[in-house]
mmCIF file of C-alpha atoms in Angstrom:
data_model
loop_
_atom_site.group_PDB
_atom_site.id
_atom_site.type_symbol
_atom_site.label_atom_id
_atom_site.label_comp_id
_atom_site.label_asym_id
_atom_site.label_seq_id
_atom_site.Cartn_x
_atom_site.Cartn_y
_atom_site.Cartn_z
ATOM 1 C CA MET A 1 -0.215 -0.158 -0.118
ATOM 2 C CA PRO A 2 0.815 3.573 -0.196
ATOM 3 C CA ALA A 3 3.482 4.820 2.537
ATOM 4 C CA THR A 4 1.880 8.334 2.524
ATOM 5 C CA PRO A 5 -1.024 8.404 4.656
ATOM 6 C CA THR A 6 -4.447 8.855 2.726
ATOM 7 C CA PRO A 7 -5.631 11.858 4.628
ATOM 8 C CA LEU A 8 -2.738 13.952 3.869
ATOM 9 C CA LEU A 9 -3.932 14.029 0.152
ATOM 10 C CA ASP A 10 -5.869 16.739 -0.519
ATOM 11 C CA ILE A 11 -8.019 16.896 -3.612
ATOM 12 C CA PRO A 12 -10.398 20.131 -3.982
ATOM 13 C CA ASP A 13 -13.911 19.162 -4.331
ATOM 14 C CA LEU A 14 -13.412 15.292 -4.247
ATOM 15 C CA PRO A 15 -16.577 13.835 -2.654
ATOM 16 C CA GLU A 16 -15.689 12.200 0.839
ATOM 17 C CA GLY A 17 -16.090 8.252 0.871
ATOM 18 C CA PRO A 18 -15.401 4.965 -0.622
ATOM 19 C CA ALA A 19 -17.180 5.445 -4.335
ATOM 20 C CA ASP A 20 -18.460 2.543 -6.649
ATOM 21 C CA ILE A 21 -15.552 2.173 -9.085
ATOM 22 C CA ARG A 22 -15.452 -0.530 -11.423
ATOM 23 C CA LEU A 23 -12.335 0.501 -14.044
ATOM 24 C CA ILE A 24 -9.480 2.306 -13.454
ATOM 25 C CA VAL A 25 -7.406 3.115 -16.438
ATOM 26 C CA THR A 26 -4.239 4.906 -16.016
ATOM 27 C CA ASP A 27 -1.677 6.579 -18.360
ATOM 28 C CA MET A 28 1.933 5.121 -18.430
ATOM 29 C CA ASP A 29 4.688 7.873 -18.676
ATOM 30 C CA GLY A 30 3.854 10.880 -16.596
ATOM 31 C CA THR A 31 0.762 9.155 -15.161
ATOM 32 C CA LEU A 32 1.892 6.142 -13.424
ATOM 33 C CA LEU A 33 5.279 5.881 -14.051
ATOM 34 C CA ASP A 34 7.510 8.151 -12.056
ATOM 35 C CA ASP A 35 10.159 10.426 -14.168
ATOM 36 C CA ALA A 36 12.806 7.561 -14.566
ATOM 37 C CA LYS A 37 10.260 5.416 -16.096
ATOM 38 C CA ARG A 38 9.303 2.903 -12.794
ATOM 39 C CA ILE A 39 6.574 1.298 -12.021
ATOM 40 C CA PRO A 40 5.636 2.435 -8.291
ATOM 41 C CA ASP A 41 6.455 -0.899 -5.682
ATOM 42 C CA GLY A 42 2.834 0.121 -4.262
ATOM 43 C CA LEU A 43 1.308 -1.170 -7.202
ATOM 44 C CA TRP A 44 1.256 -4.570 -6.945
ATOM 45 C CA PRO A 45 -0.900 -5.042 -3.664
ATOM 46 C CA VAL A 46 -3.110 -2.417 -4.949
ATOM 47 C CA LEU A 47 -3.508 -4.337 -7.797
ATOM 48 C CA ALA A 48 -4.116 -7.449 -5.634
ATOM 49 C CA GLU A 49 -6.692 -5.707 -3.684
ATOM 50 C CA LEU A 50 -8.671 -4.123 -6.721
ATOM 51 C CA ARG A 51 -8.922 -7.789 -8.008
ATOM 52 C CA ARG A 52 -10.277 -9.015 -4.872
ATOM 53 C CA ARG A 53 -13.003 -5.927 -4.908
ATOM 54 C CA GLY A 54 -13.750 -6.903 -8.484
ATOM 55 C CA VAL A 55 -12.330 -3.741 -9.944
ATOM 56 C CA LEU A 56 -10.623 -3.731 -13.572
ATOM 57 C CA PHE A 57 -7.263 -1.892 -13.723
ATOM 58 C CA SER A 58 -6.294 -0.872 -17.265
ATOM 59 C CA PRO A 59 -2.796 0.797 -18.619
ATOM 60 C CA ALA A 60 -3.545 2.725 -21.369
ATOM 61 C CA SER A 61 -0.522 3.964 -23.157
ATOM 62 C CA GLY A 62 1.271 5.067 -26.357
ATOM 63 C CA ARG A 63 3.203 1.818 -25.542
ATOM 64 C CA GLN A 64 2.662 -1.080 -27.934
ATOM 65 C CA TYR A 65 0.941 -4.303 -26.401
ATOM 66 C CA ALA A 66 4.071 -6.440 -26.212
ATOM 67 C CA THR A 67 5.708 -3.599 -23.912
ATOM 68 C CA LEU A 68 2.895 -3.113 -21.576
ATOM 69 C CA ALA A 69 2.470 -7.103 -21.769
ATOM 70 C CA ARG A 70 5.940 -7.672 -20.366
ATOM 71 C CA GLN A 71 5.778 -4.689 -17.838
ATOM 72 C CA PHE A 72 2.691 -6.467 -16.409
ATOM 73 C CA ALA A 73 3.783 -10.329 -17.135
ATOM 74 C CA ASP A 74 2.921 -11.043 -13.524
ATOM 75 C CA VAL A 75 -0.669 -9.806 -13.092
ATOM 76 C CA ALA A 76 -1.530 -9.693 -16.604
ATOM 77 C CA GLU A 77 -4.452 -12.431 -16.346
ATOM 78 C CA GLY A 78 -7.982 -10.722 -16.863
ATOM 79 C CA MET A 79 -6.106 -7.114 -17.655
ATOM 80 C CA VAL A 80 -7.114 -4.937 -20.115
ATOM 81 C CA PHE A 81 -4.131 -3.095 -22.452
ATOM 82 C CA ILE A 82 -5.084 0.085 -24.195
ATOM 83 C CA ALA A 83 -2.425 0.230 -26.321
ATOM 84 C CA GLU A 84 -0.635 2.491 -29.210
ATOM 85 C CA ASN A 85 -2.911 5.497 -27.972
ATOM 86 C CA GLY A 86 -5.939 3.035 -28.008
ATOM 87 C CA THR A 87 -5.316 1.680 -31.412
ATOM 88 C CA TYR A 88 -5.191 -1.801 -30.401
ATOM 89 C CA VAL A 89 -7.003 -3.297 -27.198
ATOM 90 C CA VAL A 90 -5.967 -6.463 -25.866
ATOM 91 C CA ARG A 91 -7.241 -8.899 -23.389
ATOM 92 C CA ASP A 92 -5.449 -12.141 -22.767
ATOM 93 C CA GLY A 93 -3.503 -12.175 -25.874
ATOM 94 C CA VAL A 94 -6.997 -11.621 -27.756
ATOM 95 C CA GLU A 95 -7.626 -8.579 -29.496
ATOM 96 C CA LEU A 96 -10.866 -6.419 -28.549
ATOM 97 C CA SER A 97 -10.796 -3.672 -30.797
ATOM 98 C CA SER A 98 -8.393 -2.052 -33.126
ATOM 99 C CA ASP A 99 -8.217 0.702 -35.783
ATOM 100 C CA SER A 100 -5.743 -0.109 -38.660
ATOM 101 C CA LEU A 101 -3.673 2.652 -40.652
ATOM 102 C CA GLY A 102 -3.709 2.289 -44.357
ATOM 103 C CA PRO A 103 -0.891 1.468 -45.680
ATOM 104 C CA ALA A 104 -0.818 4.267 -48.159
ATOM 105 C CA VAL A 105 -0.880 6.729 -45.507
ATOM 106 C CA ALA A 106 1.575 4.917 -43.154
ATOM 107 C CA GLY A 107 3.841 5.509 -46.259
ATOM 108 C CA ALA A 108 3.249 9.006 -46.626
ATOM 109 C CA ILE A 109 3.804 9.650 -43.204
ATOM 110 C CA ALA A 110 7.763 7.590 -43.922
ATOM 111 C CA ARG A 111 8.122 9.635 -46.712
ATOM 112 C CA THR A 112 7.472 13.184 -44.857
ATOM 113 C CA VAL A 113 9.886 12.018 -41.938
ATOM 114 C CA ARG A 114 12.576 11.205 -44.920
ATOM 115 C CA ARG A 115 12.112 14.887 -45.974
ATOM 116 C CA LEU A 116 12.485 16.058 -42.519
ATOM 117 C CA VAL A 117 15.424 14.544 -41.866
ATOM 118 C CA ALA A 118 17.205 15.557 -45.324
ATOM 119 C CA GLY A 119 16.009 19.332 -44.210
ATOM 120 C CA GLY A 120 18.072 18.988 -41.029
ATOM 121 C CA VAL A 121 15.653 17.698 -38.344
ATOM 122 C CA ASP A 122 16.710 15.256 -35.966
ATOM 123 C CA VAL A 123 13.505 12.841 -36.217
ATOM 124 C CA GLY A 124 12.882 9.226 -36.788
ATOM 125 C CA ALA A 125 9.761 6.800 -38.095
ATOM 126 C CA VAL A 126 8.607 3.963 -35.694
ATOM 127 C CA VAL A 127 5.770 2.146 -38.419
ATOM 128 C CA CYS A 128 3.760 0.406 -35.513
ATOM 129 C CA GLY A 129 2.391 -3.054 -36.695
ATOM 130 C CA LYS A 130 0.090 -5.746 -34.528
ATOM 131 C CA ARG A 131 3.328 -8.025 -34.606
ATOM 132 C CA SER A 132 5.908 -5.173 -34.512
ATOM 133 C CA ALA A 133 7.021 -2.038 -34.905
ATOM 134 C CA TYR A 134 9.424 -1.077 -37.701
ATOM 135 C CA VAL A 135 12.218 1.599 -37.838
ATOM 136 C CA GLU A 136 14.871 2.221 -40.925
ATOM 137 C CA ARG A 137 17.003 4.545 -38.075
ATOM 138 C CA THR A 138 19.687 2.664 -37.026
ATOM 139 C CA ASP A 139 21.696 4.963 -34.243
ATOM 140 C CA GLU A 140 21.902 4.094 -30.742
ATOM 141 C CA ALA A 141 20.604 7.130 -29.604
ATOM 142 C CA PHE A 142 17.205 6.974 -31.724
ATOM 143 C CA LEU A 143 17.331 2.788 -30.867
ATOM 144 C CA ALA A 144 17.576 3.623 -26.876
ATOM 145 C CA GLU A 145 14.640 5.705 -27.154
ATOM 146 C CA VAL A 146 12.757 3.228 -29.267
ATOM 147 C CA ARG A 147 13.428 0.091 -26.982
ATOM 148 C CA LYS A 148 11.562 2.157 -23.953
ATOM 149 C CA TYR A 149 8.287 1.938 -25.664
ATOM 150 C CA TYR A 150 8.646 -0.870 -28.386
ATOM 151 C CA VAL A 151 10.124 -4.073 -27.014
ATOM 152 C CA GLU A 152 9.199 -6.028 -30.010
ATOM 153 C CA HIS A 153 10.744 -4.152 -33.005
ATOM 154 C CA ARG A 154 12.826 -4.551 -36.120
ATOM 155 C CA ILE A 155 15.252 -2.755 -38.284
ATOM 156 C CA VAL A 156 14.204 -2.876 -41.892
ATOM 157 C CA GLU A 157 15.337 -1.077 -45.147
ATOM 158 C CA ASP A 158 12.139 0.426 -45.817
ATOM 159 C CA VAL A 159 9.349 1.073 -43.351
ATOM 160 C CA THR A 160 7.193 1.773 -46.240
ATOM 161 C CA ALA A 161 7.393 -1.906 -47.510
ATOM 162 C CA VAL A 162 6.592 -3.900 -44.214
ATOM 163 C CA GLU A 163 4.051 -6.562 -44.348
ATOM 164 C CA ASP A 164 2.290 -6.280 -41.014
ATOM 165 C CA ASP A 165 -1.288 -4.578 -40.013
ATOM 166 C CA VAL A 166 -0.458 -0.900 -39.352
ATOM 167 C CA ILE A 167 -1.983 0.727 -36.444
ATOM 168 C CA LYS A 168 -0.047 3.947 -35.922
ATOM 169 C CA VAL A 169 2.751 5.581 -36.775
ATOM 170 C CA ALA A 170 4.752 7.317 -34.325
ATOM 171 C CA LEU A 171 7.480 9.865 -34.555
ATOM 172 C CA PHE A 172 10.701 10.702 -32.050
ATOM 173 C CA ASP A 173 11.531 14.244 -32.233
ATOM 174 C CA PHE A 174 14.714 14.760 -30.248
ATOM 175 C CA GLY A 175 13.638 18.423 -30.187
ATOM 176 C CA SER A 176 10.489 19.492 -29.378
ATOM 177 C CA ALA A 177 7.648 17.295 -30.922
ATOM 178 C CA GLU A 178 5.262 20.042 -30.303
ATOM 179 C CA HIS A 179 6.882 22.810 -32.305
ATOM 180 C CA SER A 180 8.815 21.318 -34.883
ATOM 181 C CA THR A 181 7.682 17.784 -36.219
ATOM 182 C CA ALA A 182 3.644 18.193 -35.512
ATOM 183 C CA PRO A 183 3.182 21.272 -37.512
ATOM 184 C CA ALA A 184 5.418 19.347 -40.313
ATOM 185 C CA LEU A 185 2.565 16.950 -40.323
ATOM 186 C CA ALA A 186 -0.096 19.713 -40.853
ATOM 187 C CA GLU A 187 -0.991 17.697 -44.334
ATOM 188 C CA PHE A 188 -2.422 14.834 -42.456
ATOM 189 C CA ALA A 189 -4.062 16.719 -39.922
ATOM 190 C CA GLY A 190 -7.213 17.104 -41.995
ATOM 191 C CA THR A 191 -7.668 13.638 -42.493
ATOM 192 C CA HIS A 192 -6.110 11.833 -39.731
ATOM 193 C CA GLN A 193 -5.080 12.708 -36.033
ATOM 194 C CA VAL A 194 -1.823 14.153 -35.357
ATOM 195 C CA VAL A 195 -1.337 13.681 -31.751
ATOM 196 C CA VAL A 196 1.306 15.267 -29.454
ATOM 197 C CA SER A 197 1.808 12.380 -26.916
ATOM 198 C CA GLY A 198 5.376 13.478 -25.280
ATOM 199 C CA GLU A 199 7.537 16.213 -25.232
ATOM 200 C CA HIS A 200 9.891 14.142 -27.908
ATOM 201 C CA TRP A 201 6.647 11.866 -29.399
ATOM 202 C CA VAL A 202 3.788 12.580 -31.970
ATOM 203 C CA ASP A 203 1.531 10.195 -33.336
ATOM 204 C CA VAL A 204 -0.389 9.557 -36.223
ATOM 205 C CA MET A 205 -3.459 7.577 -36.296
ATOM 206 C CA ASN A 206 -7.041 7.339 -38.068
ATOM 207 C CA ARG A 207 -9.091 9.946 -36.700
ATOM 208 C CA THR A 208 -11.565 6.881 -35.410
ATOM 209 C CA ALA A 209 -8.624 5.920 -32.852
ATOM 210 C CA ASP A 210 -7.583 7.295 -29.415
ATOM 211 C CA LYS A 211 -7.728 6.435 -26.072
ATOM 212 C CA GLY A 212 -11.035 7.480 -25.048
ATOM 213 C CA THR A 213 -12.689 5.365 -28.395
ATOM 214 C CA ALA A 214 -11.066 2.496 -26.636
ATOM 215 C CA LEU A 215 -12.167 2.990 -23.450
ATOM 216 C CA ARG A 216 -15.974 3.615 -24.406
ATOM 217 C CA GLY A 217 -15.569 0.754 -26.327
ATOM 218 C CA LEU A 218 -14.511 -1.491 -23.028
ATOM 219 C CA GLN A 219 -17.171 0.301 -21.225
ATOM 220 C CA ARG A 220 -19.810 -0.414 -23.703
ATOM 221 C CA ALA A 221 -18.645 -4.353 -23.777
ATOM 222 C CA LEU A 222 -18.216 -4.615 -19.836
ATOM 223 C CA GLY A 223 -21.607 -2.774 -18.926
ATOM 224 C CA ILE A 224 -19.556 -0.118 -16.818
ATOM 225 C CA THR A 225 -20.507 3.401 -16.877
ATOM 226 C CA PRO A 226 -18.561 6.610 -16.584
ATOM 227 C CA ALA A 227 -19.805 7.485 -13.019
ATOM 228 C CA GLN A 228 -17.953 3.973 -12.478
ATOM 229 C CA THR A 229 -14.810 5.066 -14.247
ATOM 230 C CA MET A 230 -11.445 6.379 -12.818
ATOM 231 C CA VAL A 231 -9.120 7.808 -15.693
ATOM 232 C CA PHE A 232 -5.575 9.354 -15.003
ATOM 233 C CA GLY A 233 -3.670 11.392 -17.603
ATOM 234 C CA ASP A 234 -1.019 14.217 -17.993
ATOM 235 C CA TYR A 235 -0.299 14.890 -21.518
ATOM 236 C CA LEU A 236 -2.274 15.637 -24.703
ATOM 237 C CA ASN A 237 -3.334 11.947 -26.070
ATOM 238 C CA ASP A 238 -5.290 11.321 -22.503
ATOM 239 C CA LEU A 239 -7.798 14.007 -23.200
ATOM 240 C CA GLU A 240 -10.100 12.109 -24.746
ATOM 241 C CA MET A 241 -10.228 9.367 -22.018
ATOM 242 C CA LEU A 242 -10.511 12.296 -19.150
ATOM 243 C CA ASP A 243 -13.914 12.874 -21.207
ATOM 244 C CA ALA A 244 -15.387 9.577 -20.768
ATOM 245 C CA ALA A 245 -14.604 9.193 -17.134
ATOM 246 C CA ASP A 246 -16.587 10.982 -14.392
ATOM 247 C CA TRP A 247 -13.718 10.191 -12.039
ATOM 248 C CA SER A 248 -10.858 11.988 -14.319
ATOM 249 C CA PHE A 249 -7.824 13.311 -13.150
ATOM 250 C CA ALA A 250 -4.764 15.524 -14.209
ATOM 251 C CA MET A 251 -1.588 14.911 -13.032
ATOM 252 C CA ALA A 252 0.206 17.646 -10.951
ATOM 253 C CA GLY A 253 2.691 18.943 -13.740
ATOM 254 C CA ALA A 254 0.368 17.913 -16.659
ATOM 255 C CA HIS A 255 0.221 19.670 -19.701
ATOM 256 C CA PRO A 256 -2.324 22.573 -19.485
ATOM 257 C CA GLU A 257 -4.793 21.531 -21.428
ATOM 258 C CA VAL A 258 -5.333 17.923 -19.643
ATOM 259 C CA VAL A 259 -5.248 20.206 -16.400
ATOM 260 C CA ARG A 260 -8.461 22.208 -17.798
ATOM 261 C CA ARG A 261 -9.873 19.258 -19.084
ATOM 262 C CA ALA A 262 -9.959 16.244 -15.906
ATOM 263 C CA ARG A 263 -12.390 17.118 -13.309
ATOM 264 C CA TYR A 264 -9.684 16.461 -10.479
ATOM 265 C CA LEU A 265 -5.916 17.069 -10.013
ATOM 266 C CA ALA A 266 -4.050 14.834 -8.539
ATOM 267 C CA PRO A 267 -0.477 14.894 -7.169
ATOM 268 C CA SER A 268 2.129 14.096 -9.663
ATOM 269 C CA ASN A 269 3.756 10.839 -10.751
ATOM 270 C CA ASN A 270 6.748 10.975 -8.862
ATOM 271 C CA ASP A 271 4.575 11.502 -5.635
ATOM 272 C CA ASN A 272 2.738 8.052 -6.144
ATOM 273 C CA GLY A 273 -0.474 10.323 -7.192
ATOM 274 C CA VAL A 274 -2.351 7.252 -9.029
ATOM 275 C CA LEU A 275 -1.554 5.237 -6.193
ATOM 276 C CA ARG A 276 -2.714 7.827 -3.664
ATOM 277 C CA THR A 277 -5.434 9.116 -5.329
ATOM 278 C CA ILE A 278 -7.031 5.505 -5.815
ATOM 279 C CA ALA A 279 -6.710 4.756 -1.983
ATOM 280 C CA ARG A 280 -8.395 7.612 -1.167
ATOM 281 C CA VAL A 281 -11.569 7.357 -3.386
ATOM 282 C CA LEU A 282 -11.934 3.789 -3.082
ATOM 283 C CA GLY A 283 -10.557 3.835 0.999
ATOM 284 C CA LEU A 284 -7.808 1.398 0.739
#
C-alpha cells in the first residue's frame, strides 16, 4: 500500500467516502510511472486488492501491447491493455478492438519524415504494426528511445514495405515534437489524428482512433458507466479518455490543456499520485 497516509491527500471538491468504481484506466509515462520510468512498488498490492474487489485495472498508453504485457507479466491475467494510443486493445492475448492505418498513409508519413531528416530535423519514424514496430534509423541514440516503448521492434531497409497490420506511425523528435515535427505533419491533420503524446513524440492515427474511443468501447462491452470509471492522464493523447470518465484526474505538472479538461488534480507521478488517489477514492 502507499507509504503516504491517505488523509494527507488533498484533492479539492473530491466527494468523501468510498466510491463505486469498477474500472480504473491510467496512462503510463508521466502518470503511473515516475520520471525514471519506474512502476511504483506499491502498485502490486493495490492491484491484488482491486482484483479482490472486482475492479478492473487497465493501462492505457502509446506504448505497444508487447511492452505493456511484459511490464505487467505477473498480473496480466484478465487485464485489458489499451495500447498504441487506443488503436489496439487486448485482453489475455485476444484482440478486443483495433483501428488500422492504411498502408498508403503510413508510407506517406514515412516519406515526410525522410524529407524532414534531409532538411536537418533530428527525427525518426516508428511504423507500428500489431506484430512488431519497424524503424529505418539505426543510430543508438534513436534506438535507445525506441526500446523504451517498443520491445518488439525490427530494423528494416524500407518501413513503407513492411507486411504487417499497421495501426499507428510514431515519430520521435530529439527537439520539441509539439513545435517542430507536429506542424510539419499538417497535411495529415485534415484526415487523420496528429497527436502530441509527449515532449518528443507525435503519433499519427486514424481519426476514429484514440484512448477515449477505446475506453468507451470497453465500457460498453463490460456494462460499466462513466460514473464507475476513474482515469488518470498527463498529456494531450489522454484528453479523450478523460472525457469518458466522471472520475478524471490530471496529474500535477500535466499539460495545461489536460488540467483544464480533467475534473480533478492528482499528485504528480513522482509522488505516487495514481496510487494515493486510488487509495483515497476507494478507501483502501
